CSV table of C-alpha atoms and ligand atoms in Angstrom, one decimal:
chain,number,residue,atom,x,y,z
A,16,UNK,CA,3.9,-49.1,-28.1
A,17,UNK,CA,1.8,-46.8,-25.9
A,18,UNK,CA,-1.2,-48.3,-24.2
A,19,UNK,CA,-4.5,-47.5,-25.9
A,20,UNK,CA,-6.5,-45.0,-23.9
A,21,UNK,CA,-9.7,-47.0,-23.9
A,22,UNK,CA,-7.9,-49.9,-22.1
A,23,UNK,CA,-7.1,-47.7,-19.1
A,24,UNK,CA,-9.3,-47.7,-16.1
A,25,UNK,CA,-12.0,-45.2,-15.5
A,26,UNK,CA,-10.0,-43.7,-12.6
A,27,UNK,CA,-6.9,-43.1,-14.8
A,28,UNK,CA,-9.0,-41.6,-17.5
A,29,UNK,CA,-10.5,-39.1,-15.0
A,30,UNK,CA,-7.0,-38.1,-13.9
A,31,UNK,CA,-5.6,-38.0,-17.5
A,32,UNK,CA,-8.8,-36.6,-19.0
A,33,UNK,CA,-9.1,-35.8,-22.7
A,34,UNK,CA,-11.3,-32.7,-22.5
A,35,UNK,CA,-12.6,-31.6,-25.8
A,36,UNK,CA,-13.0,-27.9,-25.3
A,37,UNK,CA,-13.9,-25.9,-28.4
A,38,UNK,CA,-11.2,-23.3,-28.9
A,39,UNK,CA,-12.0,-19.7,-29.6
A,40,UNK,CA,-13.8,-18.8,-26.4
A,41,UNK,CA,-13.1,-15.2,-25.5
A,42,UNK,CA,-14.4,-13.0,-22.7
A,43,UNK,CA,-13.5,-9.9,-20.7
A,44,UNK,CA,-12.4,-11.7,-17.6
A,45,UNK,CA,-8.9,-13.1,-17.1
A,46,UNK,CA,-9.1,-16.9,-16.6
A,47,UNK,CA,-8.1,-18.1,-13.1
A,48,UNK,CA,-5.1,-20.3,-13.7
A,49,UNK,CA,-4.5,-22.2,-10.5
A,50,UNK,CA,-1.3,-24.1,-10.4
A,51,UNK,CA,1.5,-25.5,-8.3
A,52,UNK,CA,3.0,-27.7,-11.0
A,53,UNK,CA,3.6,-26.2,-14.4
A,54,UNK,CA,4.0,-28.9,-17.0
A,55,UNK,CA,6.7,-28.9,-19.7
A,56,UNK,CA,6.6,-30.4,-23.1
A,57,UNK,CA,10.1,-32.0,-22.8
A,58,UNK,CA,13.1,-31.9,-20.5
A,59,UNK,CA,15.1,-29.7,-22.9
A,60,UNK,CA,12.6,-26.9,-22.3
A,61,UNK,CA,12.6,-27.5,-18.6
A,62,UNK,CA,16.5,-27.4,-18.5
A,63,UNK,CA,16.7,-24.3,-20.5
A,64,UNK,CA,14.6,-22.3,-18.1
A,65,UNK,CA,16.0,-19.0,-17.0
A,66,UNK,CA,14.5,-17.6,-13.8
A,67,UNK,CA,15.2,-14.0,-15.0
A,68,UNK,CA,12.8,-14.4,-18.0
A,69,UNK,CA,9.4,-13.2,-17.0
A,70,UNK,CA,7.9,-14.7,-20.1
A,71,UNK,CA,8.7,-18.3,-19.1
A,72,UNK,CA,6.4,-20.4,-16.8
A,73,UNK,CA,8.2,-22.3,-14.1
A,74,UNK,CA,6.2,-23.0,-11.0
A,75,UNK,CA,2.8,-21.7,-9.8
A,76,UNK,CA,4.5,-20.0,-6.8
A,77,UNK,CA,6.3,-17.6,-9.1
A,78,UNK,CA,3.8,-16.6,-11.7
A,79,UNK,CA,0.7,-17.8,-13.5
A,80,UNK,CA,-1.1,-16.2,-16.5
A,81,UNK,CA,-3.5,-14.6,-14.0
A,82,UNK,CA,-0.8,-13.0,-11.9
A,83,UNK,CA,1.0,-11.9,-15.0
A,84,UNK,CA,-2.0,-10.1,-16.3
A,85,UNK,CA,-2.3,-8.3,-12.9
A,86,UNK,CA,1.4,-7.4,-12.7
A,87,UNK,CA,1.4,-5.9,-16.2
A,88,UNK,CA,-1.6,-3.7,-15.4
A,89,UNK,CA,-0.2,-2.6,-12.1
A,90,UNK,CA,3.1,-1.5,-13.8
A,91,UNK,CA,1.1,0.3,-16.4
A,92,UNK,CA,-0.9,2.3,-13.8
A,93,UNK,CA,2.2,3.6,-12.1
A,94,UNK,CA,4.3,4.1,-15.2
A,95,UNK,CA,6.7,1.3,-14.3
A,96,UNK,CA,7.9,-1.7,-16.3
A,97,UNK,CA,7.8,-4.6,-13.9
A,98,UNK,CA,5.8,-5.7,-10.9
A,99,UNK,CA,5.9,-8.6,-8.4
A,100,UNK,CA,3.1,-9.7,-6.2
A,101,UNK,CA,3.2,-10.5,-2.5
A,102,UNK,CA,0.7,-11.9,-0.1
A,103,UNK,CA,0.2,-8.5,1.6
A,104,UNK,CA,1.3,-4.9,1.4
A,105,UNK,CA,3.6,-5.4,4.4
A,106,UNK,CA,5.1,-8.5,2.7
A,107,UNK,CA,6.0,-6.3,-0.3
A,108,UNK,CA,7.7,-3.9,2.1
A,109,UNK,CA,9.6,-6.8,3.6
A,110,UNK,CA,10.5,-8.0,0.1
A,111,UNK,CA,12.2,-4.7,-0.5
A,112,UNK,CA,14.3,-5.1,2.6
A,113,UNK,CA,15.2,-8.7,1.7
A,114,UNK,CA,16.3,-7.7,-1.8
A,115,UNK,CA,18.4,-4.7,-1.0
A,116,UNK,CA,19.8,-4.6,2.5
A,117,UNK,CA,22.0,-6.8,4.6
A,118,UNK,CA,23.7,-6.6,7.9
A,119,UNK,CA,26.0,-3.6,8.2
A,120,UNK,CA,23.8,-1.5,5.9
A,121,UNK,CA,22.0,1.6,7.0
A,122,UNK,CA,18.4,2.5,6.1
A,123,UNK,CA,16.6,5.8,6.4
A,124,UNK,CA,12.9,5.8,7.1
A,125,UNK,CA,10.5,8.8,7.4
A,126,UNK,CA,9.3,9.4,10.8
A,127,UNK,CA,5.6,9.3,9.6
A,128,UNK,CA,6.0,6.0,7.9
A,129,UNK,CA,3.3,3.3,7.9
A,130,UNK,CA,4.0,1.9,11.4
A,131,UNK,CA,4.5,-1.8,10.5
A,132,UNK,CA,7.3,-0.7,8.2
A,133,UNK,CA,8.8,1.1,11.2
A,134,UNK,CA,8.4,-2.0,13.3
A,135,UNK,CA,10.1,-4.0,10.5
A,136,UNK,CA,13.0,-1.6,10.5
A,137,UNK,CA,13.3,-1.7,14.3
A,138,UNK,CA,13.4,-5.5,14.1
A,139,UNK,CA,16.1,-5.5,11.5
A,140,UNK,CA,18.1,-3.1,13.6
A,141,UNK,CA,17.7,-5.1,16.8
A,142,UNK,CA,18.1,-8.7,15.4
A,143,UNK,CA,19.8,-8.5,12.0
A,144,UNK,CA,22.7,-6.0,12.4
A,145,UNK,CA,21.3,-3.2,10.3
A,146,UNK,CA,21.3,0.5,11.2
A,147,UNK,CA,17.9,2.1,10.9
A,148,UNK,CA,17.4,5.8,11.4
A,149,UNK,CA,14.3,7.9,11.1
A,150,UNK,CA,14.1,11.3,9.4
A,151,UNK,CA,11.8,14.2,9.5
A,152,UNK,CA,9.5,13.7,6.5
A,153,UNK,CA,9.8,17.5,5.7
A,154,UNK,CA,13.6,17.2,5.5
A,155,UNK,CA,13.8,17.7,1.7
A,156,UNK,CA,17.4,18.1,0.5
A,157,UNK,CA,18.6,18.1,4.1
A,158,UNK,CA,18.6,14.3,3.8
A,159,UNK,CA,22.1,14.7,2.3
A,160,UNK,CA,23.4,15.3,5.8
A,161,UNK,CA,22.1,12.0,7.0
A,162,UNK,CA,23.5,9.8,4.3
A,163,UNK,CA,26.5,7.7,5.3
A,164,UNK,CA,28.7,5.4,3.2
A,165,UNK,CA,26.6,2.4,4.5
A,166,UNK,CA,23.3,4.0,3.6
A,167,UNK,CA,21.7,1.7,1.0
A,168,UNK,CA,18.0,2.5,1.1
A,169,UNK,CA,15.8,5.5,1.8
A,170,UNK,CA,12.1,4.9,2.3
A,171,UNK,CA,9.6,7.6,1.4
A,172,UNK,CA,5.8,7.8,1.8
A,173,UNK,CA,3.8,10.5,0.2
A,174,UNK,CA,2.0,11.5,2.3
A,175,UNK,CA,2.4,9.6,5.6
A,176,UNK,CA,-0.9,7.8,5.8
A,177,UNK,CA,-1.8,9.0,9.4
A,178,UNK,CA,-0.2,12.4,10.0
A,179,UNK,CA,-0.3,13.3,6.2
A,180,UNK,CA,2.9,15.3,5.8
A,181,UNK,CA,3.9,15.3,2.1
A,182,UNK,CA,7.6,15.1,1.5
A,183,UNK,CA,9.6,16.9,-1.1
A,184,UNK,CA,10.1,13.7,-3.1
A,185,UNK,CA,12.1,15.4,-5.9
A,186,UNK,CA,14.6,16.9,-3.5
A,187,UNK,CA,15.1,13.5,-1.7
A,188,UNK,CA,15.5,11.5,-4.9
A,189,UNK,CA,17.9,14.0,-6.4
A,190,UNK,CA,20.2,13.6,-3.4
A,191,UNK,CA,19.8,9.9,-3.3
A,192,UNK,CA,20.6,9.5,-7.0
A,193,UNK,CA,23.7,11.7,-6.6
A,194,UNK,CA,24.9,9.6,-3.7
A,195,UNK,CA,23.9,6.2,-5.2
A,196,UNK,CA,21.3,5.3,-2.6
A,197,UNK,CA,18.2,3.4,-3.6
A,198,UNK,CA,14.8,5.0,-2.9
A,199,UNK,CA,11.5,3.1,-2.3
A,200,UNK,CA,8.2,4.7,-1.7
A,201,UNK,CA,5.0,3.2,-0.1
A,202,UNK,CA,2.6,4.5,-2.8
A,203,UNK,CA,-0.5,2.9,-1.3
A,204,UNK,CA,-2.1,6.3,-0.6
A,205,UNK,CA,-2.4,7.3,-4.2
A,206,UNK,CA,-3.0,3.7,-5.6
A,207,UNK,CA,-0.5,4.7,-8.3
A,208,UNK,CA,-3.2,6.8,-9.9
A,209,UNK,CA,-2.4,10.2,-8.5
A,210,UNK,CA,1.4,10.0,-7.8
A,211,UNK,CA,3.8,8.7,-10.4
A,212,UNK,CA,6.9,7.6,-8.5
A,213,UNK,CA,9.2,6.9,-11.4
A,214,UNK,CA,8.7,10.3,-13.0
A,215,UNK,CA,9.9,11.7,-9.6
A,216,UNK,CA,13.1,9.6,-9.5
A,217,UNK,CA,12.0,6.9,-7.1
A,218,UNK,CA,13.4,3.4,-7.8
A,219,UNK,CA,10.8,1.1,-6.2
A,220,UNK,CA,7.1,1.6,-5.6
A,221,UNK,CA,5.3,-0.5,-3.1
A,222,UNK,CA,1.5,-0.9,-3.1
A,223,UNK,CA,-0.9,-2.5,-0.6
A,224,UNK,CA,-3.3,-3.9,-3.2
A,225,UNK,CA,-5.4,-4.7,-0.2
A,226,UNK,CA,-6.7,-1.1,-0.4
A,227,UNK,CA,-8.1,0.6,-3.5
A,228,UNK,CA,-7.0,-2.1,-6.0
A,229,UNK,CA,-9.0,-4.7,-4.1
A,230,UNK,CA,-11.7,-2.2,-3.3
A,231,UNK,CA,-13.7,-4.9,-1.4
A,232,UNK,CA,-12.0,-5.1,2.0
A,233,UNK,CA,-12.0,-8.8,1.3
A,234,UNK,CA,-8.4,-9.8,0.4
A,235,UNK,CA,-4.8,-9.1,1.1
A,236,UNK,CA,-2.1,-8.5,-1.5
A,237,UNK,CA,0.9,-6.3,-2.2
A,238,UNK,CA,3.1,-5.4,-5.1
A,239,UNK,CA,6.6,-4.0,-5.7
A,240,UNK,CA,6.8,-2.1,-8.9
A,241,UNK,CA,10.0,-1.0,-10.7
A,242,UNK,CA,11.0,0.7,-14.0
A,243,UNK,CA,14.5,-0.9,-13.9
A,244,UNK,CA,15.1,-4.5,-14.8
A,245,UNK,CA,18.1,-5.1,-12.5
A,246,UNK,CA,16.1,-3.9,-9.5
A,247,UNK,CA,13.2,-6.1,-10.6
A,248,UNK,CA,15.5,-9.1,-10.8
A,249,UNK,CA,16.9,-8.4,-7.3
A,250,UNK,CA,13.4,-8.3,-5.9
A,251,UNK,CA,12.4,-11.4,-7.9
A,252,UNK,CA,15.4,-13.4,-6.6
A,253,UNK,CA,14.6,-12.5,-3.0
A,254,UNK,CA,11.0,-13.3,-3.5
A,255,UNK,CA,11.8,-16.7,-4.9
A,256,UNK,CA,14.1,-17.5,-2.0
A,257,UNK,CA,11.6,-16.5,0.6
A,258,UNK,CA,9.1,-18.7,-1.1
A,259,UNK,CA,6.0,-16.5,-1.3
A,260,UNK,CA,3.4,-16.1,-4.0
A,261,UNK,CA,-0.3,-15.2,-4.3
A,262,UNK,CA,-3.3,-17.2,-5.3
A,263,UNK,CA,-4.7,-16.9,-8.8
A,264,UNK,CA,-8.2,-16.5,-7.2
A,265,UNK,CA,-7.1,-13.4,-5.3
A,266,UNK,CA,-5.4,-12.0,-8.5
A,267,UNK,CA,-8.7,-12.5,-10.4
A,268,UNK,CA,-10.6,-10.5,-7.7
A,269,UNK,CA,-8.2,-7.6,-8.0
A,270,UNK,CA,-8.3,-7.8,-11.8
A,271,UNK,CA,-12.1,-7.5,-11.5
A,272,UNK,CA,-11.9,-4.4,-9.4
A,273,UNK,CA,-9.1,-2.6,-11.3
A,274,UNK,CA,-11.3,-1.1,-14.1
A,275,UNK,CA,-13.4,0.8,-11.6
A,276,UNK,CA,-10.5,1.9,-9.4
A,277,UNK,CA,-10.1,5.4,-10.8
A,278,UNK,CA,-13.8,6.2,-10.7
A,279,UNK,CA,-13.9,4.9,-7.1
A,280,UNK,CA,-10.8,6.9,-6.2
A,281,UNK,CA,-12.3,10.1,-7.6
A,282,UNK,CA,-15.6,9.6,-5.7
A,283,UNK,CA,-13.7,8.9,-2.4
A,284,UNK,CA,-11.7,12.0,-3.2
A,285,UNK,CA,-14.7,14.3,-3.7
A,286,UNK,CA,-16.5,13.1,-0.5
A,287,UNK,CA,-13.3,13.2,1.6
A,288,UNK,CA,-12.4,16.7,0.5
A,289,UNK,CA,-15.9,18.0,1.1
A,290,UNK,CA,-15.9,16.5,4.6
A,291,UNK,CA,-12.4,17.8,5.3
A,292,UNK,CA,-13.4,21.4,4.3
A,293,UNK,CA,-16.5,21.2,6.4
A,294,UNK,CA,-14.6,19.8,9.4
A,295,UNK,CA,-12.3,22.8,9.3
A,296,UNK,CA,-15.3,25.0,10.1
A,297,UNK,CA,-16.1,23.0,13.3
A,298,UNK,CA,-15.0,24.4,16.6
A,299,UNK,CA,-14.2,20.9,18.0
A,300,UNK,CA,-11.4,20.5,15.4
A,301,UNK,CA,-8.1,22.2,15.8
A,302,UNK,CA,-6.5,21.1,12.5
A,303,UNK,CA,-7.5,19.2,9.4
A,304,UNK,CA,-4.7,17.3,7.8
A,305,UNK,CA,-5.6,16.8,4.2
A,306,UNK,CA,-2.8,17.2,1.7
A,307,UNK,CA,-5.1,19.1,-0.7
A,308,UNK,CA,-5.7,21.8,1.9
A,309,UNK,CA,-3.1,24.5,2.4
A,310,UNK,CA,-2.4,24.0,6.1
A,311,UNK,CA,-1.3,20.4,5.7
A,312,UNK,CA,2.5,20.2,5.9
A,313,UNK,CA,3.9,19.7,2.4
A,314,UNK,CA,0.7,20.9,0.7
A,315,UNK,CA,3.0,22.6,-1.9
A,316,UNK,CA,4.6,19.3,-2.8
A,317,UNK,CA,1.2,17.7,-3.0
A,318,UNK,CA,0.1,20.4,-5.4
A,319,UNK,CA,3.3,20.0,-7.4
A,320,UNK,CA,3.6,16.2,-7.5
A,321,UNK,CA,0.0,14.8,-7.4
A,322,UNK,CA,-2.6,14.9,-10.1
A,323,UNK,CA,-5.9,13.2,-9.9
A,324,UNK,CA,-6.8,13.8,-6.3
A,325,UNK,CA,-6.1,12.5,-2.8
A,326,UNK,CA,-8.6,9.7,-2.4
A,327,UNK,CA,-10.6,8.9,0.7
A,328,UNK,CA,-8.1,9.3,3.5
A,329,UNK,CA,-7.4,12.3,5.8
A,330,UNK,CA,-6.9,13.1,9.5
A,331,UNK,CA,-8.1,15.7,12.0
A,332,UNK,CA,-6.7,16.8,15.3
A,333,UNK,CA,-9.3,17.5,18.0
A,334,UNK,CA,-9.1,20.6,20.1
A,335,UNK,CA,-6.8,19.9,23.1
A,336,UNK,CA,-9.7,20.5,25.5
A,337,UNK,CA,-11.0,17.0,24.6
A,338,UNK,CA,-9.5,14.1,26.4
A,339,UNK,CA,-8.4,10.9,24.5
A,340,UNK,CA,-11.3,9.2,26.2
A,341,UNK,CA,-13.8,11.7,24.8
A,342,UNK,CA,-12.3,11.3,21.3
A,343,UNK,CA,-12.6,7.6,21.7
A,344,UNK,CA,-16.3,8.1,22.6
A,345,UNK,CA,-16.7,10.3,19.5
A,346,UNK,CA,-15.3,7.5,17.3
A,347,UNK,CA,-17.5,4.9,18.9
A,348,UNK,CA,-20.6,7.2,18.5
A,349,UNK,CA,-20.2,7.2,14.7
A,350,UNK,CA,-22.7,4.9,13.0
A,351,UNK,CA,-21.5,4.9,9.4
A,352,UNK,CA,-17.7,4.9,10.2
A,353,UNK,CA,-16.6,1.5,11.4
A,354,UNK,CA,-13.7,0.9,13.7
A,355,UNK,CA,-11.1,-1.1,11.9
A,356,UNK,CA,-7.7,-1.2,10.2
A,357,UNK,CA,-7.1,-0.8,6.5
A,358,UNK,CA,-9.1,1.1,3.9
A,359,UNK,CA,-9.8,1.2,0.2
A,360,UNK,CA,-13.2,-0.5,0.3
A,361,UNK,CA,-16.7,0.9,0.1
A,362,UNK,CA,-17.2,1.3,3.9
A,363,UNK,CA,-16.1,4.3,5.8
A,364,UNK,CA,-13.7,3.8,8.7
A,365,UNK,CA,-12.4,5.9,11.6
A,366,UNK,CA,-9.4,5.4,13.9
A,367,UNK,CA,-7.9,7.4,16.8
A,368,UNK,CA,-4.1,7.5,17.0
A,369,UNK,CA,-1.7,8.1,19.7
A,370,UNK,CA,0.9,10.1,17.8
A,371,UNK,CA,3.4,10.3,20.6
A,372,UNK,CA,4.0,6.5,20.4
A,373,UNK,CA,4.5,6.7,16.6
A,374,UNK,CA,7.0,9.4,16.1
A,375,UNK,CA,10.6,9.9,17.3
A,376,UNK,CA,12.6,12.6,15.6
A,377,UNK,CA,10.1,15.2,14.4
A,378,UNK,CA,8.3,17.6,16.7
A,379,UNK,CA,4.5,17.0,16.6
A,380,UNK,CA,3.0,20.4,17.0
A,381,UNK,CA,-0.5,19.4,18.1
A,382,UNK,CA,-1.9,18.9,21.6
A,383,UNK,CA,-5.2,17.1,20.8
A,384,UNK,CA,-5.9,13.6,19.7
A,385,UNK,CA,-5.6,12.7,16.0
A,386,UNK,CA,-8.4,10.8,14.3
A,387,UNK,CA,-8.0,9.4,10.8
A,388,UNK,CA,-11.1,9.1,8.6
A,389,UNK,CA,-11.3,6.8,5.6
A,390,UNK,CA,-14.3,8.1,3.6
A,391,UNK,CA,-16.0,5.2,1.7
A,392,UNK,CA,-18.7,5.2,-0.9
A,393,UNK,CA,-21.7,6.1,1.2
A,394,UNK,CA,-23.5,9.3,0.4
A,395,UNK,CA,-21.4,12.3,1.6
A,396,UNK,CA,-24.5,14.0,3.2
A,397,UNK,CA,-25.2,11.0,5.4
A,398,UNK,CA,-21.5,10.8,6.5
A,399,UNK,CA,-21.6,14.5,7.3
A,400,UNK,CA,-24.7,14.1,9.4
A,401,UNK,CA,-23.2,11.2,11.2
A,402,UNK,CA,-20.0,13.1,12.1
A,403,UNK,CA,-22.1,16.2,13.0
A,404,UNK,CA,-24.2,14.2,15.4
A,405,UNK,CA,-21.1,12.6,17.1
A,406,UNK,CA,-19.4,16.0,17.4
A,407,UNK,CA,-22.5,17.5,19.0
A,408,UNK,CA,-22.4,14.6,21.5
A,409,UNK,CA,-18.8,15.4,22.4
A,410,UNK,CA,-19.6,18.4,24.6
A,411,UNK,CA,-22.4,16.5,26.3
A,412,UNK,CA,-20.1,13.7,27.5
A,413,UNK,CA,-18.8,14.1,31.0
A,414,UNK,CA,-15.1,15.1,30.9
A,415,UNK,CA,-13.5,11.9,32.1
A,416,UNK,CA,-10.5,13.8,33.5
A,417,UNK,CA,-12.7,16.0,35.7
A,418,UNK,CA,-14.7,13.2,37.3
A,419,UNK,CA,-13.4,12.6,40.8
B,11,PLP,C1,-2.4,-1.1,4.6
B,11,PLP,C2,-1.1,-0.5,4.3
B,11,PLP,C3,0.1,-1.3,4.0
B,11,PLP,C4,0.1,-2.8,4.2
B,11,PLP,O1,-0.9,-3.5,3.5
B,11,PLP,P1,-1.4,-4.9,4.1
B,11,PLP,O2,-1.8,-5.6,2.8
B,11,PLP,O3,-2.5,-4.7,5.0
B,11,PLP,O4,-0.2,-5.6,4.7
B,11,PLP,C5,1.2,-0.7,3.7
B,11,PLP,N1,1.3,0.6,3.6
B,11,PLP,C6,0.3,1.4,3.8
B,11,PLP,C7,0.4,2.9,3.7
B,11,PLP,C8,-1.0,0.9,4.2
B,11,PLP,O5,-2.0,1.7,4.4
């Protein structure tokens, strides 16, 4: 005989509440399903669970209805079938390493890669018995000469998000497929909107959802997206073992921003391209590295493989007559471009880079300092005026090097 509910104490009835919620409520938002424990109707159901089945609920760490809505939409954006969420873009990168390489394996990484990926690779090489080698991002089919029997994974990034070379993705994936080597791309730059990795033969696409998908500069999340179920399961197994997941609250913030992502991306693209074209006319600037402009290395592959724009990111190289200190002062003189990492939000950002410290194999052809701009959603004319004013100030600064 079960105890009648009304005889239980008030405290118990609060914990085991009998909420009477009228069914049938519908809205446009995805409910936030917070959970550690997932409750099963009986033990037979619990014992029959199969971790491979994405339609089963198991534990809040692995998936919730909120995260499932997000993964399905992310896969759809890129033309994939499956997606897994990670607490940051970098953790999605690390998830790919955990799933697919072990000691004794060899990994090829483009020399212009997102630098924490490079640091991750160096760490694996130093402490975990992997071999990690860097290749010239413009290598194309020449990657064939670098592949060894132990080579298990080739990273790509189109373009490298600081120096902006666009690789010949098709040539690299064709060689990798023929040699049975997995390919993974960091597709954060295009948000999955402008570059469709699976159509180009890539196996795994990594996103930092921290960027355009969030759009708010207010959360961190990453994703690993695949079109192949076996690859998805390998990623999923590694992710379960490492014990990482994401909060339903953060998923709901990303879900809220996704519908406006394409419109934002296109607006970032228009403003960034206009500013890049204008900067090419400025005598202070030696080179503009924007994949949609013909003098960016790999522009032809951008034209072939991208549709829908380049978004808000591009770099410039200052004329070699300006010292790094002068370029720093230029960056600090900007009022609408903040100094800070990351991108994808409404606010414009600027960052000077020391390319010498970032690259090993490839020859960097420029003498001056590289500055990366992230063009936010401010009015383009105001951004142009801000940059123009800071450029005008450049020649008025004392040349630090000449001060005795
Ligand atoms: C920001 C970024 C990442 C990492 O994302 P986090 O969420 O900040 O860890 C990875 N790749 C690229 C190209 C990025 O710009």
